[in-house]
mmCIF file of C-alpha atoms in Angstrom:
data_model
loop_
_atom_site.group_PDB
_atom_site.id
_atom_site.type_symbol
_atom_site.label_atom_id
_atom_site.label_comp_id
_atom_site.label_asym_id
_atom_site.label_seq_id
_atom_site.Cartn_x
_atom_site.Cartn_y
_atom_site.Cartn_z
ATOM 1 C CA UNK A 1 99.602 -8.956 -6.172
ATOM 2 C CA UNK A 2 100.915 -10.550 -3.042
ATOM 3 C CA UNK A 3 102.486 -13.204 -5.150
ATOM 4 C CA UNK A 4 104.240 -10.684 -7.485
ATOM 5 C CA UNK A 5 107.850 -11.072 -7.059
ATOM 6 C CA UNK A 6 108.718 -7.687 -8.370
ATOM 7 C CA UNK A 7 106.690 -6.240 -5.272
ATOM 8 C CA UNK A 8 110.339 -6.965 -3.212
ATOM 9 C CA UNK A 9 112.350 -5.153 -5.744
ATOM 10 C CA UNK A 10 114.843 -3.740 -5.458
ATOM 11 C CA UNK A 11 116.243 -6.033 -2.713
ATOM 12 C CA UNK A 12 118.810 -4.614 -0.331
ATOM 13 C CA UNK A 13 122.360 -5.956 -1.506
ATOM 14 C CA UNK A 14 122.798 -8.014 1.528
ATOM 15 C CA UNK A 15 119.534 -9.428 1.388
ATOM 16 C CA UNK A 16 120.196 -10.600 -2.345
ATOM 17 C CA UNK A 17 123.179 -12.122 -1.201
ATOM 18 C CA UNK A 18 121.400 -14.082 1.476
ATOM 19 C CA UNK A 19 119.024 -15.531 -0.954
ATOM 20 C CA UNK A 20 121.827 -16.437 -3.420
ATOM 21 C CA UNK A 21 123.761 -18.521 -0.485
ATOM 22 C CA UNK A 22 120.371 -20.189 0.530
ATOM 23 C CA UNK A 23 119.673 -20.903 -3.095
ATOM 24 C CA UNK A 24 122.315 -23.725 -2.802
ATOM 25 C CA UNK A 25 120.225 -25.185 0.330
ATOM 26 C CA UNK A 26 119.427 -24.313 4.055
ATOM 27 C CA UNK A 27 121.849 -22.900 6.341
ATOM 28 C CA UNK A 28 122.558 -20.752 9.426
ATOM 29 C CA UNK A 29 124.058 -17.426 10.244
ATOM 30 C CA UNK A 30 127.639 -17.799 10.513
ATOM 31 C CA UNK A 31 127.727 -19.986 7.468
ATOM 32 C CA UNK A 32 125.909 -17.715 5.229
ATOM 33 C CA UNK A 33 128.401 -14.880 6.435
ATOM 34 C CA UNK A 34 131.595 -17.243 5.637
ATOM 35 C CA UNK A 35 130.066 -18.105 2.248
ATOM 36 C CA UNK A 36 129.207 -14.409 1.421
ATOM 37 C CA UNK A 37 132.696 -13.207 2.789
ATOM 38 C CA UNK A 38 134.417 -16.044 0.809
ATOM 39 C CA UNK A 39 132.647 -14.842 -2.492
ATOM 40 C CA UNK A 40 133.530 -11.157 -1.890
ATOM 41 C CA UNK A 41 136.404 -10.629 0.068
ATOM 42 C CA UNK A 42 136.289 -7.058 0.692
ATOM 43 C CA UNK A 43 132.512 -7.071 1.992
ATOM 44 C CA UNK A 44 132.528 -7.313 5.774
ATOM 45 C CA UNK A 45 129.319 -8.422 7.309
ATOM 46 C CA UNK A 46 128.290 -7.893 10.856
ATOM 47 C CA UNK A 47 125.792 -10.024 12.871
ATOM 48 C CA UNK A 48 122.904 -7.310 13.572
ATOM 49 C CA UNK A 49 122.929 -6.325 9.696
ATOM 50 C CA UNK A 50 122.707 -10.070 8.760
ATOM 51 C CA UNK A 51 120.030 -11.045 11.336
ATOM 52 C CA UNK A 52 117.853 -7.797 10.562
ATOM 53 C CA UNK A 53 118.009 -8.867 6.932
ATOM 54 C CA UNK A 54 117.024 -12.428 7.580
ATOM 55 C CA UNK A 55 114.375 -11.253 9.933
ATOM 56 C CA UNK A 56 113.014 -9.121 7.325
ATOM 57 C CA UNK A 57 113.459 -11.973 4.717
ATOM 58 C CA UNK A 58 111.297 -14.113 7.143
ATOM 59 C CA UNK A 59 108.699 -11.457 7.660
ATOM 60 C CA UNK A 60 108.184 -11.125 3.825
ATOM 61 C CA UNK A 61 108.028 -15.143 3.675
ATOM 62 C CA UNK A 62 111.163 -15.376 1.105
ATOM 63 C CA UNK A 63 112.835 -17.589 3.895
ATOM 64 C CA UNK A 64 111.675 -19.969 6.468
ATOM 65 C CA UNK A 65 112.889 -21.619 9.268
ATOM 66 C CA UNK A 66 113.846 -25.343 9.247
ATOM 67 C CA UNK A 67 115.295 -27.895 10.640
ATOM 68 C CA UNK A 68 118.979 -28.312 10.494
ATOM 69 C CA UNK A 69 120.712 -31.416 9.568
ATOM 70 C CA UNK A 70 120.800 -34.403 11.581
ATOM 71 C CA UNK A 71 123.359 -34.120 14.428
ATOM 72 C CA UNK A 72 123.741 -30.159 13.760
ATOM 73 C CA UNK A 73 124.278 -28.188 16.947
ATOM 74 C CA UNK A 74 120.552 -27.355 18.163
ATOM 75 C CA UNK A 75 121.591 -23.928 19.179
ATOM 76 C CA UNK A 76 121.768 -23.208 15.388
ATOM 77 C CA UNK A 77 118.757 -21.569 13.734
ATOM 78 C CA UNK A 78 118.441 -22.799 9.961
ATOM 79 C CA UNK A 79 116.439 -21.107 7.290
ATOM 80 C CA UNK A 80 116.049 -21.938 3.989
ATOM 81 C CA UNK A 81 114.206 -20.472 0.445
ATOM 82 C CA UNK A 82 110.615 -20.630 -0.085
ATOM 83 C CA UNK A 83 109.163 -20.773 -3.355
ATOM 84 C CA UNK A 84 108.753 -17.135 -3.083
ATOM 85 C CA UNK A 85 111.845 -16.315 -2.096
ATOM 86 C CA UNK A 86 113.337 -18.267 -5.035
ATOM 87 C CA UNK A 87 111.184 -16.306 -7.515
ATOM 88 C CA UNK A 88 112.208 -13.041 -5.983
ATOM 89 C CA UNK A 89 115.939 -13.954 -6.348
ATOM 90 C CA UNK A 90 115.143 -14.659 -10.000
ATOM 91 C CA UNK A 91 113.477 -11.417 -10.549
ATOM 92 C CA UNK A 92 116.369 -9.317 -8.908
ATOM 93 C CA UNK A 93 118.987 -11.298 -11.100
ATOM 94 C CA UNK A 94 116.928 -10.480 -13.917
ATOM 95 C CA UNK A 95 116.782 -6.817 -12.847
ATOM 96 C CA UNK A 96 120.506 -6.772 -12.237
ATOM 97 C CA UNK A 97 121.536 -8.305 -15.350
ATOM 98 C CA UNK A 98 119.099 -5.480 -17.557
ATOM 99 C CA UNK A 99 121.278 -2.867 -15.147
ATOM 100 C CA UNK A 100 124.576 -4.360 -16.307
ATOM 101 C CA UNK A 101 123.538 -4.812 -19.897
ATOM 102 C CA UNK A 102 122.126 -0.920 -20.284
ATOM 103 C CA UNK A 103 125.910 0.090 -18.384
ATOM 104 C CA UNK A 104 127.568 -2.040 -21.024
ATOM 105 C CA UNK A 105 125.493 -0.459 -23.820
ATOM 106 C CA UNK A 106 126.813 3.113 -22.423
ATOM 107 C CA UNK A 107 130.520 1.657 -22.503
ATOM 108 C CA UNK A 108 130.481 2.016 -18.619
ATOM 109 C CA UNK A 109 132.036 -1.355 -18.150
ATOM 110 C CA UNK A 110 135.015 -3.166 -19.327
ATOM 111 C CA UNK A 111 134.736 -6.274 -21.036
ATOM 112 C CA UNK A 112 135.485 -9.516 -19.081
#
């Protein structure tokens, strides 16, 4: 059961966004925040919340620490998705897709 990605669902919204950013490659705290806030301009992420989510994702083996690119600031802690993290990210995306489909079926969303 440990390998079942659905055991981690539903993901916290910030955790989901962190995993989405890291699906594009390894990154570090302030860069993760910048990329999330760039996509969702009304969202404000506080450092304590971000690092709590990263800590939890690391503990669940959805992320792992890794080396940064050559020449990067050695004070930065880089993280990347694990295979389990990618599976959970995909499972959560499918779950949310189904919720949106259900909401459309109830005519709760405008067509975009």
